[in-house]
Amino acid sequence: MRGAGFRVRRPLAAINLRRLGAVARKEAIQLRRDVRSLIMAFALPLFRTGVFGAAISLDVRDIPFAVLDRDRSPASRELVEAFTASGYFRLLRHLEHSSDADRLLRRGEARLILSVPPAYSRDLASGRGAVLQALVDGSDANTATIAINYADAIIAGLDRARLNTRVVPAIRAEARVWYNEALESARTIVPGLVAVVMAIIAAMLTALTIAREWERGTMEQLAATPVKRVEVVAGKLLPYVVIGLIDLTLVTLMGIVLFNVPVRGNLLLLTAIALVFIIGMLSFGLFISSALKSQLLATQLALMATYLPTFLLSGFIFAIGNMPVVLRAVSYVIPARYFIVVTRGIFLKDVGLAVLWPQALGLVLYAAIAFTLAVRAFRKELG
């Protein structure tokens, strides 16, 4: 066949593992010498998890309130004691004049003012029913709504106890909470926070890699090698994938130890899906770095493209179902939306792939698209 002028070509593998490993070693050496990237890789995830986990809380307790008691009777004192004993309200002081109520609310010292009328005990004894007034600071709508609900529940409990404690209602509902029995917001926040922190850190880390090569002038050396584009992108991803898995382990341990978050599901499944999520976010950062070729611009764009969308549109704080149709549609392109469902499902509910396969599939598609974009955006040509 050779004598006839034909040449048989042996099909080459799409990726040469030796060249890929060389790129990965080179990136690992550069990363080891870059103190800023090491701090961002290891210290920043722990710092953000600790701060956000402690600062972000949906629990509303210890609401400061004051009392304007113009009845000064045993019944009014029983009412105030019921508020303070509930654990949801903290008594600041008793007021002497109604003008003091406006001053406390205006300054933000009190969230609720409980006003007891002069004839409160007399109206209760007569059976006509007494009217109370609760002045609530509405500048924080969420806290105001919760405070009103707490006050209604306390007053309803007092009313039932006053009428007849031995009466059994015809219908009685008993609520039982699953997966977060104590209704602690940390158990909801921290699993979602794992996804948020990993998304932001991963994209910002790789946003520096290709741009650093261009700014330092080392792209000329890389362009002179026979390494393919896909090998460069995959090789540069490998060290950061290892870092991402280490960060995932550290952040998970922090959630368990500091915030008492249970892990009821399969950790191997969590690691496998997290690996896909990390590859997708790292590839997105590489795509930005390849497209912009500037460390400053790449970092800023990576921060803007991950921080606010991940916080606001992933379901981490706000329920996606309550968002407008346009924002719900936008949320489908945010990978943290899928990974938050995974972390909360595995941490709290012990669900498996039979339930989480739509989220896993979404993350696989995102990782494949992001990696393809990174490869296409990367250019070895210096012109």
Coordinates of C-alpha atoms in Angstrom, one line a residue:
M1 CA 0.0 0.0 0.0
R2 CA 2.9 2.4 0.7
G3 CA 4.4 1.6 -2.7
A4 CA 1.2 2.7 -4.4
G5 CA 1.5 6.1 -2.7
F6 CA -1.1 5.5 0.0
R7 CA -0.4 6.4 3.6
V8 CA -2.4 4.9 6.4
R9 CA -3.1 7.4 9.2
R10 CA -3.6 6.1 12.7
P11 CA -6.5 7.9 14.3
L12 CA -5.3 10.1 17.1
A13 CA -7.1 10.4 20.4
A14 CA -9.1 13.6 20.9
I15 CA -7.0 14.3 24.0
N16 CA -3.4 13.3 24.6
L17 CA -3.2 12.5 28.3
R18 CA 0.5 13.3 28.5
R19 CA 0.1 16.8 27.1
L20 CA -2.9 17.4 29.2
G21 CA -1.0 16.3 32.3
A22 CA 1.8 18.7 31.4
V23 CA -0.6 21.6 31.2
A24 CA -2.1 20.6 34.5
R25 CA 1.3 20.5 36.2
K26 CA 2.2 23.9 34.8
E27 CA -1.0 25.4 36.1
A28 CA -0.6 23.8 39.5
I29 CA 2.9 25.3 39.8
Q30 CA 1.6 28.7 38.8
L31 CA -1.2 28.4 41.3
R32 CA 1.2 27.4 44.0
R33 CA 3.2 30.6 43.4
D34 CA 0.2 32.9 43.3
V35 CA -0.7 33.7 46.9
R36 CA -3.8 35.7 45.9
S37 CA -5.3 32.8 44.1
L38 CA -4.5 30.4 47.0
I39 CA -6.2 32.8 49.5
M40 CA -9.2 33.0 47.2
A41 CA -9.2 29.2 46.8
F42 CA -9.1 28.1 50.4
A43 CA -9.7 31.0 52.8
L44 CA -12.4 32.9 51.0
P45 CA -14.9 29.9 50.9
L46 CA -14.6 29.3 54.6
F47 CA -14.8 33.0 55.4
R48 CA -17.9 33.5 53.3
T49 CA -19.6 30.3 54.7
G50 CA -19.0 31.4 58.3
V51 CA -20.1 35.0 57.8
F52 CA -23.1 34.3 55.6
G53 CA -24.2 31.3 57.7
A54 CA -24.2 33.4 60.9
A55 CA -25.5 36.6 59.4
I56 CA -28.3 35.3 57.1
S57 CA -31.2 34.2 59.2
L58 CA -34.9 33.9 58.5
D59 CA -35.7 33.3 62.1
V60 CA -37.5 36.3 63.8
R61 CA -37.2 36.1 67.6
D62 CA -36.5 38.5 70.4
I63 CA -38.7 41.2 68.9
P64 CA -38.4 44.4 71.0
F65 CA -41.7 45.7 72.2
A66 CA -43.1 48.2 74.7
V67 CA -46.4 48.4 76.5
L68 CA -48.7 51.3 77.1
D69 CA -50.9 49.8 79.9
R70 CA -53.7 52.1 80.8
D71 CA -55.6 49.4 82.7
R72 CA -52.9 48.3 85.1
S73 CA -54.9 45.2 86.2
P74 CA -54.0 41.6 86.8
A75 CA -55.5 40.8 83.4
S76 CA -53.3 43.3 81.6
R77 CA -50.2 42.0 83.5
E78 CA -51.1 38.5 82.5
L79 CA -51.2 39.6 78.8
V80 CA -47.8 41.2 79.0
E81 CA -46.3 38.1 80.7
A82 CA -47.7 35.9 77.9
F83 CA -45.9 38.1 75.4
T84 CA -42.5 38.0 77.2
A85 CA -42.8 34.3 78.1
S86 CA -43.4 33.3 74.4
G87 CA -39.7 33.8 73.6
Y88 CA -40.6 35.8 70.5
F89 CA -40.8 39.2 72.2
R90 CA -38.5 41.1 74.5
L91 CA -40.0 43.8 76.7
L92 CA -38.2 47.1 76.6
R93 CA -40.2 49.1 79.1
H94 CA -43.7 50.3 80.1
L95 CA -44.7 53.6 78.6
E96 CA -46.5 56.4 80.4
H97 CA -47.8 58.5 77.4
S98 CA -48.9 57.6 73.9
S99 CA -46.4 60.1 72.5
D100 CA -43.6 57.8 73.7
A101 CA -44.8 55.1 71.3
D102 CA -44.2 57.2 68.2
R103 CA -40.8 58.1 69.4
L104 CA -39.7 54.4 70.0
L105 CA -41.1 53.3 66.6
R106 CA -39.5 56.2 64.8
R107 CA -36.0 55.5 66.3
G108 CA -36.3 51.8 65.6
E109 CA -35.9 50.9 69.3
A110 CA -39.2 49.0 69.3
R111 CA -40.9 46.9 66.6
L112 CA -44.3 46.7 68.3
I113 CA -46.2 48.8 70.8
L114 CA -48.9 46.9 72.7
S115 CA -51.6 49.4 73.8
V116 CA -54.0 48.2 76.5
P117 CA -57.2 50.3 76.9
P118 CA -58.4 51.5 80.4
A119 CA -61.4 49.2 80.4
Y120 CA -59.6 46.1 79.3
S121 CA -60.2 43.9 82.4
R122 CA -63.8 45.2 82.8
D123 CA -64.7 44.4 79.2
L124 CA -63.3 40.9 79.7
A125 CA -65.3 40.3 82.8
S126 CA -68.5 41.5 81.2
G127 CA -68.1 39.1 78.3
R128 CA -68.4 41.8 75.7
G129 CA -64.8 41.3 74.6
A130 CA -61.9 43.6 74.9
V131 CA -60.1 45.4 72.0
L132 CA -56.3 45.7 72.0
Q133 CA -54.2 47.9 69.8
A134 CA -50.8 46.8 68.4
L135 CA -48.7 49.5 66.7
V136 CA -46.2 47.8 64.4
D137 CA -43.2 49.2 62.6
G138 CA -43.9 48.4 58.9
S139 CA -40.6 49.6 57.5
D140 CA -39.5 45.9 57.6
A141 CA -42.6 44.2 56.1
N142 CA -41.3 40.7 56.8
T143 CA -40.7 41.3 60.5
A144 CA -43.9 43.2 60.8
T145 CA -46.0 40.4 59.3
I146 CA -44.3 37.8 61.6
A147 CA -44.7 40.0 64.7
I148 CA -48.5 40.4 64.0
N149 CA -48.9 36.6 63.5
Y150 CA -47.0 36.0 66.8
A151 CA -49.2 38.5 68.6
D152 CA -52.4 37.0 67.2
A153 CA -51.3 33.5 68.2
I154 CA -50.5 34.6 71.8
I155 CA -53.8 36.5 72.2
A156 CA -55.7 33.5 70.8
G157 CA -54.0 31.2 73.2
L158 CA -54.9 33.5 76.2
D159 CA -58.5 33.7 75.0
R160 CA -58.9 29.9 74.7
A161 CA -57.4 29.5 78.2
R162 CA -59.7 32.1 79.7
L163 CA -62.9 30.6 78.2
N164 CA -62.5 27.0 79.2
T165 CA -59.4 24.9 79.1
R166 CA -61.4 21.7 79.4
V167 CA -63.4 22.2 76.2
V168 CA -62.2 19.8 73.4
P169 CA -62.7 21.4 69.9
A170 CA -64.7 19.4 67.4
I171 CA -61.8 19.6 64.9
R172 CA -58.2 19.8 65.9
A173 CA -55.2 20.1 63.6
E174 CA -51.8 18.9 64.7
A175 CA -48.9 20.1 62.6
R176 CA -45.8 18.0 62.3
V177 CA -42.7 19.4 60.6
W178 CA -40.5 17.1 58.6
Y179 CA -36.8 17.5 57.6
N180 CA -36.3 20.7 59.7
E181 CA -38.2 19.8 62.9
A182 CA -37.0 22.9 64.9
L183 CA -37.6 25.2 61.9
E184 CA -34.1 26.5 62.2
S185 CA -33.2 28.7 59.3
A186 CA -29.5 27.6 59.4
R187 CA -30.6 24.2 58.2
T188 CA -32.1 25.8 55.1
I189 CA -29.5 28.5 54.5
V190 CA -26.3 26.5 54.9
P191 CA -27.0 23.7 52.3
G192 CA -27.9 26.4 49.8
L193 CA -24.9 28.5 50.9
V194 CA -22.6 25.6 49.8
A195 CA -23.9 26.0 46.3
V196 CA -23.7 29.8 46.3
V197 CA -20.1 29.9 47.7
M198 CA -18.9 27.2 45.3
A199 CA -20.5 28.9 42.3
I200 CA -18.9 32.3 43.0
I201 CA -15.4 31.0 44.0
A202 CA -15.1 28.5 41.1
A203 CA -15.9 31.1 38.4
M204 CA -13.6 33.7 39.9
L205 CA -10.7 31.3 40.2
T206 CA -10.5 30.3 36.6
A207 CA -11.4 33.8 35.4
L208 CA -7.8 34.6 36.0
T209 CA -6.1 31.7 34.3
I210 CA -6.0 32.5 30.5
A211 CA -6.0 36.2 31.1
R212 CA -2.9 35.8 33.3
E213 CA -1.1 34.0 30.5
W214 CA -1.8 36.9 28.1
E215 CA -0.8 39.6 30.6
R216 CA 2.4 37.9 31.7
G217 CA 3.5 37.1 28.1
T218 CA 3.6 33.4 28.6
M219 CA 1.0 32.7 25.9
E220 CA 3.8 32.8 23.4
Q221 CA 5.4 29.7 25.0
L222 CA 2.1 28.0 25.1
A223 CA 1.4 28.8 21.4
A224 CA 4.7 27.3 20.4
T225 CA 3.7 23.9 21.8
P226 CA 1.6 21.2 19.9
V227 CA -1.0 21.2 22.7
K228 CA -4.5 21.3 21.4
R229 CA -7.1 23.8 22.6
V230 CA -9.2 21.2 24.4
E231 CA -6.1 19.9 26.1
V232 CA -5.2 23.4 27.4
V233 CA -8.7 24.0 28.7
A234 CA -8.9 20.6 30.3
G235 CA -5.4 20.8 31.8
K236 CA -6.0 24.1 33.3
L237 CA -9.3 22.9 34.8
L238 CA -7.8 19.9 36.6
P239 CA -6.0 21.6 39.5
Y240 CA -9.1 23.8 40.2
V241 CA -11.4 20.7 40.1
V242 CA -9.2 19.3 42.9
I243 CA -9.4 22.6 44.8
G244 CA -13.2 22.7 44.3
L245 CA -13.6 19.2 45.8
I246 CA -11.4 20.2 48.8
D247 CA -13.5 23.4 49.3
L248 CA -16.7 21.4 49.1
T249 CA -15.4 19.1 51.8
L250 CA -14.3 22.0 54.1
V251 CA -17.6 23.9 53.6
T252 CA -19.7 20.8 54.3
L253 CA -17.7 20.1 57.5
M254 CA -18.1 23.7 58.6
G255 CA -21.9 23.4 58.1
I256 CA -22.0 20.2 60.1
V257 CA -19.8 21.4 63.0
L258 CA -20.7 25.1 63.4
F259 CA -24.3 25.2 62.3
N260 CA -25.4 21.7 63.2
V261 CA -26.7 20.9 59.8
P262 CA -27.5 17.2 59.4
V263 CA -26.3 15.1 56.4
R264 CA -29.0 12.4 55.9
G265 CA -28.3 11.5 52.3
N266 CA -25.5 9.8 50.3
L267 CA -22.3 11.8 50.4
L268 CA -20.9 10.0 47.3
L269 CA -23.9 11.1 45.3
L270 CA -23.4 14.7 46.6
T271 CA -19.7 14.5 45.6
A272 CA -20.5 13.2 42.1
I273 CA -23.1 15.9 41.3
A274 CA -20.9 18.5 42.9
L275 CA -18.1 17.5 40.6
V276 CA -20.3 18.2 37.6
F277 CA -21.4 21.5 39.1
I278 CA -17.8 22.5 39.8
I279 CA -16.6 21.6 36.3
G280 CA -19.4 23.7 34.8
M281 CA -18.6 26.8 36.9
L282 CA -14.9 26.5 36.3
S283 CA -15.5 26.2 32.6
F284 CA -17.6 29.3 32.7
G285 CA -14.8 31.2 34.4
L286 CA -12.3 29.9 31.7
F287 CA -14.7 31.1 29.0
I288 CA -14.8 34.6 30.4
S289 CA -11.0 34.6 30.8
S290 CA -10.4 33.4 27.2
A291 CA -12.8 35.9 25.8
L292 CA -11.6 39.0 27.7
K293 CA -7.8 38.4 28.1
S294 CA -7.7 40.8 31.0
Q295 CA -7.6 39.7 34.6
L296 CA -9.3 42.8 35.9
L297 CA -12.2 42.7 33.4
A298 CA -12.5 38.9 33.7
T299 CA -12.7 39.0 37.5
Q300 CA -15.3 41.8 37.4
L301 CA -17.5 40.0 34.8
A302 CA -17.2 36.7 36.7
L303 CA -18.3 38.4 39.9
M304 CA -21.3 40.2 38.2
A305 CA -22.3 37.1 36.3
T306 CA -22.3 34.8 39.4
Y307 CA -22.8 36.8 42.6
L308 CA -26.1 38.6 42.2
P309 CA -27.8 36.1 39.9
T310 CA -26.8 33.2 42.2
F311 CA -28.0 35.0 45.3
L312 CA -31.3 36.4 43.9
L313 CA -32.5 34.0 41.2
S314 CA -31.4 30.5 42.4
G315 CA -34.0 30.0 45.1
F316 CA -31.4 30.5 47.8
I317 CA -33.3 33.3 49.5
F318 CA -36.4 33.9 47.5
A319 CA -38.8 31.2 46.3
I320 CA -38.6 30.9 42.5
G321 CA -42.3 30.2 42.3
N322 CA -43.1 33.7 43.6
M323 CA -41.0 35.5 41.0
P324 CA -42.3 37.0 37.8
V325 CA -42.5 34.8 34.7
V326 CA -39.5 36.5 33.1
L327 CA -37.2 36.0 36.1
R328 CA -38.4 32.4 36.5
A329 CA -37.3 31.8 32.9
V330 CA -33.9 33.4 33.5
S331 CA -33.4 31.2 36.6
Y332 CA -33.2 28.1 34.4
V333 CA -29.7 29.2 33.1
I334 CA -28.3 29.6 36.6
P335 CA -26.6 26.3 37.6
A336 CA -26.9 27.1 41.4
R337 CA -30.7 26.7 41.0
Y338 CA -30.2 23.0 40.3
F339 CA -27.4 22.4 42.8
I340 CA -29.3 24.1 45.7
V341 CA -32.1 21.5 45.2
V342 CA -29.5 18.8 45.3
T343 CA -27.7 20.0 48.5
R344 CA -31.0 20.5 50.4
G345 CA -32.4 17.2 49.2
I346 CA -29.3 15.2 50.2
F347 CA -28.5 17.1 53.4
L348 CA -32.1 17.3 54.8
K349 CA -34.3 14.8 53.0
D350 CA -32.1 11.8 52.1
V351 CA -33.3 11.7 48.5
G352 CA -31.4 10.0 45.8
L353 CA -30.9 10.1 42.1
A354 CA -34.4 8.9 41.4
V355 CA -35.6 12.3 42.7
L356 CA -32.7 14.5 41.7
W357 CA -32.1 13.3 38.2
P358 CA -33.6 16.4 36.5
Q359 CA -31.2 18.6 38.5
A360 CA -28.3 16.3 37.7
L361 CA -29.2 16.4 34.0
G362 CA -29.4 20.2 34.0
L363 CA -25.9 20.4 35.6
V364 CA -24.5 18.0 33.0
L365 CA -25.9 20.0 30.2
Y366 CA -24.6 23.2 31.7
A367 CA -21.1 21.8 32.2
A368 CA -21.0 20.5 28.6
I369 CA -22.0 23.8 27.2
A370 CA -19.7 25.8 29.4
F371 CA -16.7 23.6 28.6
T372 CA -17.5 23.8 24.8
L373 CA -17.7 27.6 25.0
A374 CA -14.4 27.7 26.9
V375 CA -12.6 25.6 24.2
R376 CA -14.1 27.6 21.4
A377 CA -13.2 31.0 23.0
F378 CA -9.6 30.0 23.7
R379 CA -7.1 31.0 21.0
K380 CA -3.4 30.2 20.8
E381 CA -2.8 32.6 18.0
L382 CA -1.0 35.7 19.1
G383 CA -2.3 38.0 16.3

